[in-house]
mmCIF file of C-alpha atoms in Angstrom:
data_model
loop_
_atom_site.group_PDB
_atom_site.id
_atom_site.type_symbol
_atom_site.label_atom_id
_atom_site.label_comp_id
_atom_site.label_asym_id
_atom_site.label_seq_id
_atom_site.Cartn_x
_atom_site.Cartn_y
_atom_site.Cartn_z
ATOM 1 C CA MET A 676 -49.896 57.883 33.415
ATOM 2 C CA ALA A 677 -50.266 54.215 33.087
ATOM 3 C CA TYR A 678 -50.015 54.652 29.288
ATOM 4 C CA ARG A 679 -46.381 56.131 29.481
ATOM 5 C CA PHE A 680 -45.522 53.193 31.819
ATOM 6 C CA VAL A 681 -47.030 51.050 29.171
ATOM 7 C CA LEU A 682 -44.375 52.444 26.322
ATOM 8 C CA PHE A 683 -41.736 52.756 28.596
ATOM 9 C CA CYS A 684 -42.347 48.874 29.414
ATOM 10 C CA ARG A 685 -42.143 48.526 25.126
ATOM 11 C CA HIS A 686 -39.366 50.253 24.951
ATOM 12 C CA LEU A 687 -36.955 48.549 27.401
ATOM 13 C CA GLN A 688 -38.619 45.301 26.196
ATOM 14 C CA GLN A 689 -37.355 46.051 22.680
ATOM 15 C CA THR A 690 -34.097 47.545 24.234
ATOM 16 C CA ARG A 691 -33.458 44.269 25.557
ATOM 17 C CA SER A 692 -34.132 42.419 22.483
ATOM 18 C CA LEU A 693 -32.158 44.264 20.595
ATOM 19 C CA SER A 694 -29.053 44.010 22.898
ATOM 20 C CA SER A 695 -29.566 40.107 23.185
ATOM 21 C CA LEU A 696 -28.865 40.261 19.223
ATOM 22 C CA ILE A 697 -25.140 42.165 19.654
ATOM 23 C CA ILE A 698 -22.670 39.532 19.363
ATOM 24 C CA ASN A 699 -20.181 39.592 22.819
ATOM 25 C CA PRO A 700 -16.738 39.757 21.713
ATOM 26 C CA PHE A 701 -15.549 37.710 24.489
ATOM 27 C CA ASP A 702 -17.896 35.300 23.975
ATOM 28 C CA VAL A 703 -16.393 35.080 20.274
ATOM 29 C CA THR A 704 -13.066 34.912 21.341
ATOM 30 C CA LYS A 705 -13.609 32.114 23.831
ATOM 31 C CA ALA A 706 -15.393 30.385 21.000
ATOM 32 C CA ILE A 707 -12.463 30.464 18.677
ATOM 33 C CA GLY A 708 -10.242 29.502 21.237
ATOM 34 C CA ARG A 709 -12.053 26.350 22.081
ATOM 35 C CA ASN A 710 -12.383 25.664 18.190
ATOM 36 C CA GLN A 711 -8.560 26.217 17.685
ATOM 37 C CA ARG A 712 -7.734 23.699 20.671
ATOM 38 C CA GLY A 713 -10.197 21.245 19.412
ATOM 39 C CA TRP A 714 -8.215 21.060 15.923
ATOM 40 C CA ARG A 715 -4.846 21.048 17.918
ATOM 41 C CA SER A 716 -5.616 18.239 19.627
ATOM 42 C CA LEU A 717 -6.085 16.324 16.426
ATOM 43 C CA VAL A 718 -2.875 17.058 14.806
ATOM 44 C CA LYS A 719 -0.799 14.471 16.957
ATOM 45 C CA PRO A 720 -3.264 11.768 16.118
ATOM 46 C CA TYR A 721 -3.698 12.576 12.594
ATOM 47 C CA LEU A 722 0.271 12.921 12.236
ATOM 48 C CA ILE A 723 0.905 9.346 13.770
ATOM 49 C CA SER A 724 -1.462 7.961 11.987
ATOM 50 C CA THR A 725 -0.341 9.512 8.541
ATOM 51 C CA ILE A 726 2.907 8.182 9.341
ATOM 52 C CA GLY A 727 1.807 4.807 10.711
ATOM 53 C CA ILE A 728 -0.271 4.291 7.344
ATOM 54 C CA GLY A 729 2.479 5.600 4.942
ATOM 55 C CA THR A 730 5.046 3.279 6.163
ATOM 56 C CA SER A 731 2.886 0.422 6.540
ATOM 57 C CA ALA A 732 2.111 0.621 2.879
ATOM 58 C CA THR A 733 5.512 1.069 1.856
ATOM 59 C CA ILE A 734 6.839 -2.506 3.935
ATOM 60 C CA GLY A 735 3.958 -4.116 2.552
ATOM 61 C CA ASP A 736 4.360 -3.233 -0.919
ATOM 62 C CA PHE A 737 8.454 -4.168 -0.520
ATOM 63 C CA ILE A 738 7.573 -7.279 1.059
ATOM 64 C CA CYS A 739 5.088 -8.292 -1.723
ATOM 65 C CA GLN A 740 8.114 -7.326 -4.367
ATOM 66 C CA TYR A 741 10.454 -9.421 -2.617
ATOM 67 C CA PHE A 742 7.653 -12.621 -2.871
ATOM 68 C CA GLU A 743 7.164 -11.789 -6.525
ATOM 69 C CA ARG A 744 11.089 -11.282 -7.282
ATOM 70 C CA ASN A 745 11.376 -14.352 -9.181
ATOM 71 C CA LYS A 746 8.731 -12.674 -11.691
ATOM 72 C CA GLN A 747 10.616 -9.674 -11.618
ATOM 73 C CA ARG A 748 13.951 -11.426 -12.617
ATOM 74 C CA ASN A 749 11.731 -13.068 -15.656
ATOM 75 C CA LEU A 750 10.746 -9.174 -16.862
ATOM 76 C CA PHE A 751 14.019 -7.770 -16.445
ATOM 77 C CA HIS A 752 17.078 -9.596 -17.614
ATOM 78 C CA SER A 753 19.682 -7.120 -17.773
ATOM 79 C CA PRO A 754 21.925 -7.166 -14.977
ATOM 80 C CA SER A 755 21.802 -4.456 -12.437
ATOM 81 C CA SER A 756 24.341 -3.283 -9.627
ATOM 82 C CA SER A 757 21.602 -2.538 -7.141
ATOM 83 C CA ILE A 758 21.908 -4.561 -4.031
ATOM 84 C CA LEU A 759 18.093 -4.831 -4.525
ATOM 85 C CA PRO A 760 17.806 -5.321 -7.837
ATOM 86 C CA TRP A 761 14.237 -6.712 -7.832
ATOM 87 C CA TRP A 762 12.953 -4.008 -5.807
ATOM 88 C CA ASP A 763 11.028 -1.203 -7.667
ATOM 89 C CA LYS A 764 11.407 1.804 -5.960
ATOM 90 C CA GLN A 765 9.041 4.164 -7.863
ATOM 91 C CA ARG A 766 5.963 1.399 -7.129
ATOM 92 C CA SER A 767 6.775 1.429 -3.693
ATOM 93 C CA LEU A 768 6.688 5.460 -3.909
ATOM 94 C CA VAL A 769 3.456 5.301 -5.306
ATOM 95 C CA MET A 770 1.843 2.945 -2.917
ATOM 96 C CA CYS A 771 3.545 5.387 0.286
ATOM 97 C CA VAL A 772 1.731 8.549 -1.759
ATOM 98 C CA SER A 773 -1.761 6.955 -1.879
ATOM 99 C CA SER A 774 -1.555 5.810 1.497
ATOM 100 C CA THR A 775 -0.044 8.986 2.773
ATOM 101 C CA PHE A 776 -2.806 11.549 1.220
ATOM 102 C CA VAL A 777 -5.852 9.859 0.334
ATOM 103 C CA VAL A 778 -5.667 6.407 2.725
ATOM 104 C CA ALA A 779 -4.577 7.892 5.608
ATOM 105 C CA PRO A 780 -7.167 10.880 5.774
ATOM 106 C CA TRP A 781 -10.237 8.609 5.298
ATOM 107 C CA ASN A 782 -9.292 6.053 7.735
ATOM 108 C CA PHE A 783 -8.724 9.303 10.085
ATOM 109 C CA THR A 784 -12.182 10.683 9.426
ATOM 110 C CA LEU A 785 -13.718 7.378 9.193
ATOM 111 C CA SER A 786 -12.536 6.036 12.829
ATOM 112 C CA ARG A 787 -13.930 9.198 14.531
ATOM 113 C CA PHE A 788 -16.922 8.955 12.588
ATOM 114 C CA ILE A 789 -17.781 5.704 13.980
ATOM 115 C CA GLU A 790 -16.672 6.766 17.325
ATOM 116 C CA ASN A 791 -19.075 9.327 17.292
ATOM 117 C CA LEU A 792 -21.931 7.373 15.666
ATOM 118 C CA PHE A 793 -21.567 4.617 18.198
ATOM 119 C CA PRO A 794 -19.722 5.368 21.198
ATOM 120 C CA GLY A 795 -18.371 3.135 24.356
ATOM 121 C CA LYS A 796 -16.800 -0.137 24.232
ATOM 122 C CA GLN A 797 -20.301 -2.329 24.882
ATOM 123 C CA GLY A 798 -20.122 -5.556 22.759
ATOM 124 C CA ALA A 799 -23.561 -4.263 20.880
ATOM 125 C CA GLN A 800 -21.547 -0.678 19.905
ATOM 126 C CA ILE A 801 -18.090 -2.922 19.043
ATOM 127 C CA VAL A 802 -20.559 -5.035 16.777
ATOM 128 C CA LYS A 803 -22.104 -1.866 15.176
ATOM 129 C CA LYS A 804 -18.558 -0.721 14.729
ATOM 130 C CA MET A 805 -17.277 -3.356 13.160
ATOM 131 C CA LEU A 806 -20.270 -3.449 10.604
ATOM 132 C CA THR A 807 -20.213 -0.265 9.610
ATOM 133 C CA ASN A 808 -16.473 -0.586 9.222
ATOM 134 C CA THR A 809 -16.973 -3.682 7.116
ATOM 135 C CA LEU A 810 -19.876 -1.969 5.060
ATOM 136 C CA LEU A 811 -17.635 1.044 4.420
ATOM 137 C CA ALA A 812 -14.620 -1.035 3.414
ATOM 138 C CA PRO A 813 -15.300 -1.067 -0.381
ATOM 139 C CA ILE A 814 -15.004 2.856 -0.237
ATOM 140 C CA GLY A 815 -11.538 2.614 0.818
ATOM 141 C CA ILE A 816 -10.296 -0.085 -1.232
ATOM 142 C CA CYS A 817 -12.110 1.734 -4.588
ATOM 143 C CA LEU A 818 -9.560 4.947 -3.125
ATOM 144 C CA VAL A 819 -6.464 3.053 -3.575
ATOM 145 C CA PHE A 820 -7.509 1.304 -6.516
ATOM 146 C CA VAL A 821 -8.206 4.554 -8.446
ATOM 147 C CA SER A 822 -5.205 6.685 -6.786
ATOM 148 C CA VAL A 823 -2.567 4.208 -7.685
ATOM 149 C CA THR A 824 -3.861 3.403 -11.185
ATOM 150 C CA LEU A 825 -4.070 7.417 -11.787
ATOM 151 C CA LEU A 826 -0.244 7.777 -10.259
ATOM 152 C CA ASN A 827 0.834 4.891 -12.323
ATOM 153 C CA GLY A 828 -0.101 6.888 -15.667
ATOM 154 C CA ARG A 829 -2.959 5.115 -16.533
ATOM 155 C CA SER A 830 -6.173 6.575 -17.406
ATOM 156 C CA PHE A 831 -9.572 6.902 -15.061
ATOM 157 C CA HIS A 832 -11.441 4.044 -17.454
ATOM 158 C CA GLU A 833 -8.360 1.596 -16.550
ATOM 159 C CA ALA A 834 -9.295 2.499 -12.755
ATOM 160 C CA LYS A 835 -12.837 1.837 -13.327
ATOM 161 C CA MET A 836 -12.029 -1.525 -14.762
ATOM 162 C CA LYS A 837 -9.682 -2.413 -12.146
ATOM 163 C CA ILE A 838 -12.513 -1.712 -9.552
ATOM 164 C CA LYS A 839 -15.042 -3.968 -11.787
ATOM 165 C CA ASN A 840 -12.395 -6.786 -11.531
ATOM 166 C CA ASP A 841 -10.975 -6.589 -8.475
ATOM 167 C CA LEU A 842 -13.115 -5.243 -5.926
ATOM 168 C CA VAL A 843 -15.651 -8.125 -4.873
ATOM 169 C CA LYS A 844 -12.733 -9.802 -4.518
ATOM 170 C CA THR A 845 -10.549 -7.958 -2.636
ATOM 171 C CA PHE A 846 -13.610 -6.954 -0.350
ATOM 172 C CA LEU A 847 -14.221 -10.756 0.288
ATOM 173 C CA THR A 848 -10.502 -11.336 0.925
ATOM 174 C CA GLY A 849 -10.812 -8.387 3.560
ATOM 175 C CA THR A 850 -13.975 -9.826 5.449
ATOM 176 C CA CYS A 851 -11.718 -12.936 6.452
ATOM 177 C CA TYR A 852 -8.909 -10.565 8.077
ATOM 178 C CA TRP A 853 -10.225 -7.116 9.080
ATOM 179 C CA PRO A 854 -13.162 -7.797 11.208
ATOM 180 C CA PHE A 855 -10.876 -9.421 13.870
ATOM 181 C CA VAL A 856 -8.334 -6.872 13.838
ATOM 182 C CA SER A 857 -11.363 -4.226 14.008
ATOM 183 C CA PHE A 858 -12.631 -5.743 17.174
ATOM 184 C CA ILE A 859 -9.344 -5.419 18.691
ATOM 185 C CA ASN A 860 -8.747 -1.838 18.134
ATOM 186 C CA PHE A 861 -12.451 -1.178 19.034
ATOM 187 C CA ARG A 862 -12.405 -2.930 22.043
ATOM 188 C CA PHE A 863 -8.829 -1.951 23.602
ATOM 189 C CA VAL A 864 -7.104 0.619 21.958
ATOM 190 C CA PRO A 865 -7.911 4.177 22.505
ATOM 191 C CA LEU A 866 -9.610 6.362 19.710
ATOM 192 C CA ASP A 867 -6.470 8.377 18.925
ATOM 193 C CA TYR A 868 -4.402 5.547 18.282
ATOM 194 C CA ARG A 869 -6.751 3.137 16.324
ATOM 195 C CA PRO A 870 -5.592 4.191 12.976
ATOM 196 C CA PHE A 871 -2.323 3.724 13.701
ATOM 197 C CA VAL A 872 -2.723 0.152 15.573
ATOM 198 C CA GLY A 873 -4.732 -0.272 12.246
ATOM 199 C CA SER A 874 -1.787 0.803 10.015
ATOM 200 C CA LEU A 875 0.645 -2.322 11.666
ATOM 201 C CA ALA A 876 -2.346 -4.538 11.234
ATOM 202 C CA GLY A 877 -2.195 -3.101 7.436
ATOM 203 C CA THR A 878 1.200 -3.990 7.013
ATOM 204 C CA ILE A 879 -0.034 -7.761 6.236
ATOM 205 C CA TRP A 880 -2.858 -6.586 4.351
ATOM 206 C CA ASN A 881 -0.884 -4.161 2.137
ATOM 207 C CA ILE A 882 1.198 -7.449 0.829
ATOM 208 C CA TYR A 883 -2.011 -8.441 -0.823
ATOM 209 C CA ILE A 884 -3.459 -5.038 -1.773
ATOM 210 C CA SER A 885 -0.095 -3.923 -3.415
ATOM 211 C CA SER A 886 -0.383 -7.362 -4.990
ATOM 212 C CA ILE A 887 -3.611 -6.829 -6.484
ATOM 213 C CA ALA A 888 -3.483 -3.244 -7.232
ATOM 214 C CA ASN A 889 0.045 -3.234 -9.019
ATOM 215 C CA ALA A 890 -1.261 -5.949 -10.831
ATOM 216 C CA THR A 891 -0.815 -4.944 -14.968
ATOM 217 C CA MET A 892 -3.620 -4.875 -17.347
ATOM 218 C CA ASP A 893 -3.220 -7.102 -20.502
ATOM 219 C CA LYS A 894 -3.179 -4.590 -23.164
ATOM 220 C CA SER A 895 -4.971 -6.531 -25.698
ATOM 221 C CA ASN A 896 -7.809 -6.977 -23.249
ATOM 222 C CA HIS A 897 -8.498 -4.466 -20.426
ATOM 223 C CA THR A 898 -11.041 -6.712 -18.924
ATOM 224 C CA LYS A 899 -9.096 -8.987 -17.721
ATOM 225 C CA PRO A 900 -5.848 -8.691 -14.991
ATOM 226 C CA LYS A 901 -2.930 -10.733 -15.079
ATOM 227 C CA SER A 902 -2.501 -13.054 -12.803
ATOM 228 C CA THR A 903 -0.562 -11.577 -9.413
ATOM 229 C CA PHE A 904 1.915 -13.347 -6.902
ATOM 230 C CA LEU A 905 -1.047 -14.103 -4.563
ATOM 231 C CA ASP A 906 -3.540 -15.574 -7.168
ATOM 232 C CA GLU A 907 -0.875 -17.912 -8.685
ATOM 233 C CA ILE A 908 -0.838 -19.273 -5.076
ATOM 234 C CA SER A 909 -4.375 -19.355 -4.832
ATOM 235 C CA GLU A 910 -4.717 -21.169 -8.069
ATOM 236 C CA LYS A 911 -2.128 -23.947 -6.705
ATOM 237 C CA THR A 912 -4.010 -24.199 -3.616
ATOM 238 C CA ARG A 913 -7.425 -24.950 -5.488
ATOM 239 C CA THR A 914 -5.843 -27.252 -7.648
ATOM 240 C CA GLU A 915 -4.322 -29.438 -4.886
ATOM 241 C CA LEU A 916 -7.655 -29.591 -3.116
ATOM 242 C CA ARG A 917 -9.190 -30.863 -6.283
ATOM 243 C CA GLU A 918 -6.724 -33.273 -6.509
ATOM 244 C CA ILE A 919 -7.269 -34.150 -3.059
ATOM 245 C CA GLY A 920 -11.012 -34.501 -3.195
ATOM 246 C CA ASN A 921 -11.238 -36.517 -6.639
ATOM 247 C CA VAL A 922 -8.619 -39.153 -4.880
ATOM 248 C CA PHE A 923 -10.889 -39.332 -1.928
ATOM 249 C CA LEU A 924 -14.174 -39.454 -4.159
ATOM 250 C CA GLU A 925 -12.426 -42.697 -5.968
ATOM 251 C CA ASN A 926 -11.550 -44.144 -2.574
ATOM 252 C CA ASN A 927 -15.121 -43.974 -1.362
ATOM 253 C CA LYS A 928 -16.357 -45.366 -5.093
ATOM 254 C CA LYS A 929 -13.591 -48.112 -4.653
ATOM 255 C CA ASP A 930 -15.131 -48.878 -1.076
ATOM 256 C CA LEU A 931 -18.444 -49.178 -2.407
#
């Protein structure tokens, strides 16, 4: 009798273990529903971010071309019946496509990754977010350079040369601008709208990025890009600072 009772207990235990392996369809339905709601909650902020980033890139390129219009007139001597003869619509389209389909997914994913990695709005967390965002910035810059170069019909080798020549300069310029934007974004803006707010600030940044990303490569020397509009301004500024410094040194020598 005791032996039969032991066998019955073992059989009952095996039955329970097998029943635990059977998946409850109701639980599966609930899990799928939660997953669908999670994805649906991302659609709206993703669309807002994509529209904002694509628009800011297009506007930034338009402003950049406006600043470069004198150079465009020198390159194209033939008169145009267009209201804006200096505006290269193909170039703006390339910047828009690159930002919409390459930059926007990266920025949206990065913002959520950083928020999950360092949640909260405490000072230490904000510093960690800003530092992580800065350290990962070269990836976004490389994505812009590669996508714009390839969309313009150039080779991947030219894209690598663009990264080699302009990545460090662009990154250092960005570190003078984006940390302030990141602080405001991480401190005051909700997660879903951070890429959009960043895209508004990106309009100013895209003026510079468009100038760098669309700088044509000298066919006779692929290692040296032609100077852009903003590079010319920087060179003039450096020249003026050197002249001021030389005058200051000469005056000091006279005083001595």
